[in-house]
Short mmCIF file of C-alpha atoms (C1' of nucleotides) in Angstrom, two decimals:
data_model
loop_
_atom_site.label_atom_id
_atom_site.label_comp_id
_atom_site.label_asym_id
_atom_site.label_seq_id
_atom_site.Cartn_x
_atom_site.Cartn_y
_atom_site.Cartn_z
CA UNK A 1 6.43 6.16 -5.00
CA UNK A 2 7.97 4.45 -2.12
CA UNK A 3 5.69 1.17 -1.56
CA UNK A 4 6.23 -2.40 0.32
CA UNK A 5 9.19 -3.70 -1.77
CA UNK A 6 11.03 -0.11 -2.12
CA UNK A 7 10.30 0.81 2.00
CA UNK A 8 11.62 -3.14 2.60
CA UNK A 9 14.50 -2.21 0.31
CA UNK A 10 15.36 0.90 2.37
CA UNK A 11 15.01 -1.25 5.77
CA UNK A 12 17.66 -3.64 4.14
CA UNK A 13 19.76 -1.01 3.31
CA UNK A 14 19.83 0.73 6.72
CA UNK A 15 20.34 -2.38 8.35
CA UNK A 16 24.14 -1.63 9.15
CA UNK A 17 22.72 1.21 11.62
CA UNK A 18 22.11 -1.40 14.34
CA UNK A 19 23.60 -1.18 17.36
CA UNK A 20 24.74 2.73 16.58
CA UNK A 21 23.95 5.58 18.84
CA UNK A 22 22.18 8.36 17.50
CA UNK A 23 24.80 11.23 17.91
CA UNK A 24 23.38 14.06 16.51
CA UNK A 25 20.25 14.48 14.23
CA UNK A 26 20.57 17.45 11.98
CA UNK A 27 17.47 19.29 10.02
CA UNK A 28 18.81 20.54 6.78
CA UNK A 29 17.31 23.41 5.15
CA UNK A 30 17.52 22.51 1.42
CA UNK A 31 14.37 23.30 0.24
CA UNK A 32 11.75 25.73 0.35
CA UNK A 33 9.89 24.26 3.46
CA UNK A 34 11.47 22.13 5.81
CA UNK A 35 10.19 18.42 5.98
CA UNK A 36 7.34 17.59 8.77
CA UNK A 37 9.09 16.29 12.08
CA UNK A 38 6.67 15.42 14.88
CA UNK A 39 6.99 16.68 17.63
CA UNK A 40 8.81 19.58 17.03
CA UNK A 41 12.20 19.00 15.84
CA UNK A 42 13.37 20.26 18.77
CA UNK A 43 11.74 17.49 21.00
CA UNK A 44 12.36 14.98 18.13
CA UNK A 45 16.10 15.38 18.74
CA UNK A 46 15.60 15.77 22.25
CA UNK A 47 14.13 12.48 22.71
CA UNK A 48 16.10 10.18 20.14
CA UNK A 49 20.09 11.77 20.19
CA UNK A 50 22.11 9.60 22.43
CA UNK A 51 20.10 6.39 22.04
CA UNK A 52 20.98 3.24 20.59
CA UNK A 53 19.05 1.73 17.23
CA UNK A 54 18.47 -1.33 18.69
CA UNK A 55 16.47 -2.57 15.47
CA UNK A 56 15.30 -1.79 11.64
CA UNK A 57 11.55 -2.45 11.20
CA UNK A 58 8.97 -2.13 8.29
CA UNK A 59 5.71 -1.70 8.76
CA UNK A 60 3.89 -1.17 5.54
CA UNK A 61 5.02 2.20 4.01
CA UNK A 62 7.17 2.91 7.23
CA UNK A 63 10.92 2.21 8.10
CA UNK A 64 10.67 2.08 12.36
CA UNK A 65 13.96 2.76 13.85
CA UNK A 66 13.74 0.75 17.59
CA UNK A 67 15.36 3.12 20.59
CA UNK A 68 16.37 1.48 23.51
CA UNK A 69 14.13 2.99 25.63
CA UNK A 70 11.18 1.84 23.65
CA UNK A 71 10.57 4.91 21.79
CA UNK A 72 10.55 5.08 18.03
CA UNK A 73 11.95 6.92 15.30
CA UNK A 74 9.54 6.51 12.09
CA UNK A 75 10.12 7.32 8.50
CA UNK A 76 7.41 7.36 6.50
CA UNK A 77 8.65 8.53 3.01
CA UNK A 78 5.20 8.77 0.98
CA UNK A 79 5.77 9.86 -2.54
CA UNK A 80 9.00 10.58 -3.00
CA UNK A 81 11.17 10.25 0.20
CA UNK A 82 14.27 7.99 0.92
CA UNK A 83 16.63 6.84 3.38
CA UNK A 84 20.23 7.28 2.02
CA UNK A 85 23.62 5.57 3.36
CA UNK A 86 25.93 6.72 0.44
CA UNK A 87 25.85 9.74 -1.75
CA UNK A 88 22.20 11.65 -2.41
CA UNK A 89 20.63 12.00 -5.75
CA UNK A 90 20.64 15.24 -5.51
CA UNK A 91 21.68 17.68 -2.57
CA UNK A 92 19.13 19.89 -2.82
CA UNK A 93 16.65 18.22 -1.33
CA UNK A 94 18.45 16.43 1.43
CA UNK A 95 16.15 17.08 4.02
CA UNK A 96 17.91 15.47 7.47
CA UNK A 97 21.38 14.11 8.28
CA UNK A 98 22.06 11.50 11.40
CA UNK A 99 25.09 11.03 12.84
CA UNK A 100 26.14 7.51 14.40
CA UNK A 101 28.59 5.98 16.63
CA UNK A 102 29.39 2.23 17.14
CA UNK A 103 27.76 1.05 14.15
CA UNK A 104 28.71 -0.50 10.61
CA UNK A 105 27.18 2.70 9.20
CA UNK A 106 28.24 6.18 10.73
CA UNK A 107 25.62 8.74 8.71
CA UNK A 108 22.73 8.41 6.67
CA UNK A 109 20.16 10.69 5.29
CA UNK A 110 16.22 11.42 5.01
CA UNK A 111 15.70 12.52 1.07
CA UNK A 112 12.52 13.79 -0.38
CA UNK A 113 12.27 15.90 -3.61
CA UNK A 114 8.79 16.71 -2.85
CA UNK A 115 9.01 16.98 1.16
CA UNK A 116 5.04 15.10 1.60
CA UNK A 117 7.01 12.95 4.13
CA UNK A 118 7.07 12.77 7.72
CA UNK A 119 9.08 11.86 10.46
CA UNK A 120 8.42 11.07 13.61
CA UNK A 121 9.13 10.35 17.35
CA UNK A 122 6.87 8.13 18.89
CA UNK A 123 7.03 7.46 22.79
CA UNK A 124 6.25 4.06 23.45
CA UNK A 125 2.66 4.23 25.20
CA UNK A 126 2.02 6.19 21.49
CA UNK A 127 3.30 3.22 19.47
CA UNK A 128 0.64 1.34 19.93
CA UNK A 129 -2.04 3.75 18.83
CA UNK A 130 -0.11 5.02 16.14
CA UNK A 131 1.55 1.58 14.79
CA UNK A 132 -0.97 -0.98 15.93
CA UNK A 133 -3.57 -3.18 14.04
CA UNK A 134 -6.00 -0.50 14.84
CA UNK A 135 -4.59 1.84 12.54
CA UNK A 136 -2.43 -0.08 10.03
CA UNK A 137 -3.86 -3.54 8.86
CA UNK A 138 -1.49 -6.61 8.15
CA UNK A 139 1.28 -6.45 6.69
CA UNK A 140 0.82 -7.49 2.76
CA UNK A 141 3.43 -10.24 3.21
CA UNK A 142 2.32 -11.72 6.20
CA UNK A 143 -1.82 -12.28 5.25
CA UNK A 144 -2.73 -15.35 4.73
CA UNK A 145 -5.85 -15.97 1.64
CA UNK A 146 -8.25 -16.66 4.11
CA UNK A 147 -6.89 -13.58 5.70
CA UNK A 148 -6.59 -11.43 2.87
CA UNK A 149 -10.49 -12.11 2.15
CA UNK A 150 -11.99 -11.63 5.33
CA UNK A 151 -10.24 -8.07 5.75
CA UNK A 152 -11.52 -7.05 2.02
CA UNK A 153 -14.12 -9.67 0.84
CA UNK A 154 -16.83 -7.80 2.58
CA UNK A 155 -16.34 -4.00 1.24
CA UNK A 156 -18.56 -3.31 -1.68
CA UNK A 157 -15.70 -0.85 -2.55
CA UNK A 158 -13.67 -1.73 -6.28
CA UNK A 159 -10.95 -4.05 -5.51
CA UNK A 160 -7.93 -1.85 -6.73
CA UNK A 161 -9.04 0.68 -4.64
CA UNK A 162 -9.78 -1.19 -1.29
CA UNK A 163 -6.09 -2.78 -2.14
CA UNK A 164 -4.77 0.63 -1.31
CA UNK A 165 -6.28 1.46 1.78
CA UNK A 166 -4.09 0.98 4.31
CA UNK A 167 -6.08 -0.20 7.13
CA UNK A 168 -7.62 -3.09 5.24
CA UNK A 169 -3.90 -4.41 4.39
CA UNK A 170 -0.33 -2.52 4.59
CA UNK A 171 2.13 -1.89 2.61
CA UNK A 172 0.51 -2.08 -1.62
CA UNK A 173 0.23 0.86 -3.60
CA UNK A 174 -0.69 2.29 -6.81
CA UNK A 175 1.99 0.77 -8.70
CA UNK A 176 1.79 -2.71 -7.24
CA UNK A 177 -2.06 -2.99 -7.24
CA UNK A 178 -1.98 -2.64 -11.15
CA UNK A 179 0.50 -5.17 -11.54
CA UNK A 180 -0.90 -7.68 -8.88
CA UNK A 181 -4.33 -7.86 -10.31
CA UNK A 182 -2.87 -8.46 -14.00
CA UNK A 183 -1.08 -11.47 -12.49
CA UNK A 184 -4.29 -11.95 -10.49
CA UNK A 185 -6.50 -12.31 -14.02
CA UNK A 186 -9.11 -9.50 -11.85
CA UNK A 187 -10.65 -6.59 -13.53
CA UNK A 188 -9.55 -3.52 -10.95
CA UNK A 189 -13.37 -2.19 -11.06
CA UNK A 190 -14.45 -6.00 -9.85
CA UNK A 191 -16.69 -5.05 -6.61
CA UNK A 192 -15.25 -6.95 -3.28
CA UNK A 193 -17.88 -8.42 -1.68
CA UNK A 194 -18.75 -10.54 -5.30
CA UNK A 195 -14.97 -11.95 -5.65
CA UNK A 196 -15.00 -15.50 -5.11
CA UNK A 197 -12.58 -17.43 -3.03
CA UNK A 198 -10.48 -18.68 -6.14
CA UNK A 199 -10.17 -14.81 -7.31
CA UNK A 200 -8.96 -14.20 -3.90
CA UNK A 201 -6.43 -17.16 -3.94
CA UNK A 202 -5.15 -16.04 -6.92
CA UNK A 203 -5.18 -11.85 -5.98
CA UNK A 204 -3.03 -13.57 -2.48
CA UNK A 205 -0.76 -15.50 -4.80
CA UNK A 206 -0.13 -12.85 -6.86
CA UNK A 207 -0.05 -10.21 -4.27
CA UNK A 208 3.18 -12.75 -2.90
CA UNK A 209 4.78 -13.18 -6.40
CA UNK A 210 4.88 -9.14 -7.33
CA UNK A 211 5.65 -7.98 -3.87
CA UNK A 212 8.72 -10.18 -3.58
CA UNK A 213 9.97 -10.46 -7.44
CA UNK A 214 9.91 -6.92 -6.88
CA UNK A 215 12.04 -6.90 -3.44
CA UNK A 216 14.26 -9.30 -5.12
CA UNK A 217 14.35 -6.17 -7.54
CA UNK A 218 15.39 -3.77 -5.37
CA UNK A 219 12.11 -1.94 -5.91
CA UNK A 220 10.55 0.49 -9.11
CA UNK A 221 12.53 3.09 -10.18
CA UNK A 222 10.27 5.23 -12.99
CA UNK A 223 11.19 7.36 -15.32
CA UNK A 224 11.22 10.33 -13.06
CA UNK A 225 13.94 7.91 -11.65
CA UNK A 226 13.32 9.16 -8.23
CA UNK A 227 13.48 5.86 -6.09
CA UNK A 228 16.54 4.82 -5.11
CA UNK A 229 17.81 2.00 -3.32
CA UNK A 230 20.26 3.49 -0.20
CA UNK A 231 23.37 2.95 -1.69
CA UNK A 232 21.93 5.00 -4.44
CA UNK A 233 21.38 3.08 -6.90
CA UNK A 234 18.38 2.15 -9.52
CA UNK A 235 16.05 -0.80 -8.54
CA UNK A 236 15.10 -2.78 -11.72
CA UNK A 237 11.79 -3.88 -11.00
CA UNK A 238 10.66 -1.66 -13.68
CA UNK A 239 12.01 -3.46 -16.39
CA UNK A 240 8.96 -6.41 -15.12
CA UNK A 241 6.40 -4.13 -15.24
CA UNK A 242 3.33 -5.52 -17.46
CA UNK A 243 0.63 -2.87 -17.13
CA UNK A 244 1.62 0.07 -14.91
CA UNK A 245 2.33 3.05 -17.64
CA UNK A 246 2.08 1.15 -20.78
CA UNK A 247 -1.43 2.38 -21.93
CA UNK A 248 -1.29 1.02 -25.39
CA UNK A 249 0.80 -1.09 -25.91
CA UNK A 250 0.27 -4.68 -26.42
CA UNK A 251 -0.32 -6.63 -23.44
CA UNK A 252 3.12 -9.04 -22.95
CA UNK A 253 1.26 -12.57 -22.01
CA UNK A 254 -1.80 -12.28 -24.49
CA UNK A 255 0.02 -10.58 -26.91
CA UNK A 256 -3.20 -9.07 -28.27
CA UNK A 257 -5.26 -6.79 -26.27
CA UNK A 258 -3.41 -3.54 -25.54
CA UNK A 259 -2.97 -2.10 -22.18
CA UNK A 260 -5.96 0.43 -21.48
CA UNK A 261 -5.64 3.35 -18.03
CA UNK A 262 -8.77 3.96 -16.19
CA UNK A 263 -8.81 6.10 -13.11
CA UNK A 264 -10.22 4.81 -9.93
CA UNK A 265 -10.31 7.07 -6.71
CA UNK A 266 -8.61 9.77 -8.36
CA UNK A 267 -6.05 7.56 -8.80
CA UNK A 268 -4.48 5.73 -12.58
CA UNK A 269 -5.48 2.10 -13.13
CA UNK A 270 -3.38 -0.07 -15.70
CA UNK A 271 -5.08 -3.35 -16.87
CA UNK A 272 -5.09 -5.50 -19.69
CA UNK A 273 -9.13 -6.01 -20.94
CA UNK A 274 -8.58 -9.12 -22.89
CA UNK A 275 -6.70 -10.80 -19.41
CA UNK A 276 -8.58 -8.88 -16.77
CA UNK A 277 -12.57 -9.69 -18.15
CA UNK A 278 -15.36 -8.08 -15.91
CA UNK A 279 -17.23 -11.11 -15.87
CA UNK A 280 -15.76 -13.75 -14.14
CA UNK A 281 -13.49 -16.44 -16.04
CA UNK A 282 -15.04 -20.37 -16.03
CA UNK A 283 -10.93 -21.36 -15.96
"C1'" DC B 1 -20.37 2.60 5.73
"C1'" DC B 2 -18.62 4.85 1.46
"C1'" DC B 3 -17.40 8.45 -1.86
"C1'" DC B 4 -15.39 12.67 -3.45
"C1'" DA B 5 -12.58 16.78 -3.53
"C1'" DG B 6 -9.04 19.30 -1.45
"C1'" DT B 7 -4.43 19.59 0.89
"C1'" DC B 8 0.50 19.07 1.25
"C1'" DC B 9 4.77 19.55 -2.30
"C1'" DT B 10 8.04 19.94 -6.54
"C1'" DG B 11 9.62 18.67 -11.18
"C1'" DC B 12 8.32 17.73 -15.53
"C1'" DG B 13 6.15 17.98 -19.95
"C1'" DG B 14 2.36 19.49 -23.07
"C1'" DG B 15 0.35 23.30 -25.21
"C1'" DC B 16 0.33 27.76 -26.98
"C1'" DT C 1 11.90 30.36 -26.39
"C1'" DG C 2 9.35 30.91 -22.32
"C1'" DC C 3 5.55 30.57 -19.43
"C1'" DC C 4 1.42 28.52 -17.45
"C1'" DC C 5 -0.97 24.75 -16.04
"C1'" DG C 6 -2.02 20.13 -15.06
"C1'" DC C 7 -0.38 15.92 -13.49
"C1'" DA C 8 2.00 12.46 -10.58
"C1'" DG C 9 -0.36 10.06 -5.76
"C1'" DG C 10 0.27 8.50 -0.14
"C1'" DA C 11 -2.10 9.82 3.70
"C1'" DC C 12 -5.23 12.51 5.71
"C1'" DT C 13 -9.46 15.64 6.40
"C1'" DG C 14 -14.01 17.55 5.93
"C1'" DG C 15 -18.52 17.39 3.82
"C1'" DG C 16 -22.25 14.82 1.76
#
DNA sequence: CCCCAGTCCTGCGGGC
DNA sequence: TGCCCGCAGGACTGGG
């Protein structure tokens, strides 16, 4: 599940497509339902081939190609989607092939096994609107703590699940928020609005350390082994991992509670009871 | 404001 | 051995 450090990894490896004109984009029909491009693919092709990439963006979940007109070309790959410079995973679910000239990098691909993501063209007066602090909060690696608790300290909402909503703070997901709040020392069912400013120095500190350990890492790829980086290979930050999927087994810095799963929001929580305590710690 | 269930989609693994 | 079903969850939507 494609999240801040995996997307960033993408970025970084579609970074030799800058300066390269678009020459063709082409829709392949590899699965059983094509993959969502807004507009139409017909106006999405209309409106980016023959334009120059004049930059690789993030922002959160979302690679942002920048056209030289203004416009945008966004991939947002959601579960199971990637951004491919070198050989796919698996050709059957290649789901779109650009073409470039006057770049590093001459082709690369949109991937999804699944097909929940979406591409699409944005004009620029939609950018805003659609890409904007309006709809997408700040980017995870850019909050600052006082930050960080403004946007969330006020939400009576559980704190793993307010982590994951988007508009409070970009770019964490299920994977990461487990993992954070271990590092953190926060139970994930703690209520927002009665974390304390040291919880929320430590959920920003740790929020820092995962996030970029991880993009160090290349990003998360699970056993489903899905994720990969865009030359097609594994990331590693799985082999860090101290809660996500290891319900029962021993936690790895207490070395005596075991890892228990809880779902939150329809969603699986990984904690460790022993480090995480519902009450708050006196340390 | 918040919560929940449903939707999209496909591969995998448990159970029988 | 084969088939069915539930599960994985990011983003969004509609109803309460």
């Amino acid at each position: 599940m494609p999240e801040l450090p995996e997307v960033e990894t993408m970025r970084r490896g579609l970074l030799g497509v800058e300066g390269g004109r678009i020459e063709a984009i082409l829709p392949l029909r590899t699965a059983q339902k094509p993959i969502a491009l807004r507009p139409s693919s017909r106006r999405l092709r209309a409106a980016a081939e023959g334009q120059t990439i004049q930059r690789v963006d993030r922002i959160g979940k979302r690679v942002v190609l920048r056209l030289a007109d203004g416009s945008a070309l966004v991939f947002e790959p959601r579960m199971t989607g990637l951004l491919l410079v070198a050989d796919p995973p698996n050709q059957s679910h290649l789901r779109l092939h650009v073409r470039l000239a006057g770049a590093r990098v001459t082709d690369f691909w949109y991937w999804d096994r699944r097909g929940l993501g979406v591409v699409t063209w944005l004009a620029p007066r939609q950018i805003e609107s659609q890409l904007g602090a309006t709809r997408i909060g700040p980017d995870a690696l850019q909050v600052s703590p006082a930050e960080l608790q403004s946007r969330l300290g006020k939400t009576r909402r559980d704190v793993k699940v307010a982590l994951l909503d988007q508009k409070y703070l970009a770019g964490v997901g299920n994977l990461y928020a487990s993992e954070l709040l271990h590092r953190a020392r926060v139970h994930p069912q703690h209520r927002c609005d009665r974390l304390g400013i040291e919880e929320w120095r430590r959920i920003h500190r740790a929020l820092r350390q995962v996030l970029l350990a991880a993009i160090r890492a290349e990003g998360s790829t699970l056993a489903d082994g899905t994720y990969r980086t865009a030359l097609n290979r594994d990331g590693s930050y799985q082999n860090r991992h101290r809660v996500y999927q290891k319900t029962g087994t021993p936690c790895q810095v207490c070395g005596t509670a075991n890892i228990v799963r809880i779902v939150q929001a329809q969603r699986a929580t990984f904690y460790c009871p022993r480090c995480q305590p519902k009450r708050r710690q006196s340390s």
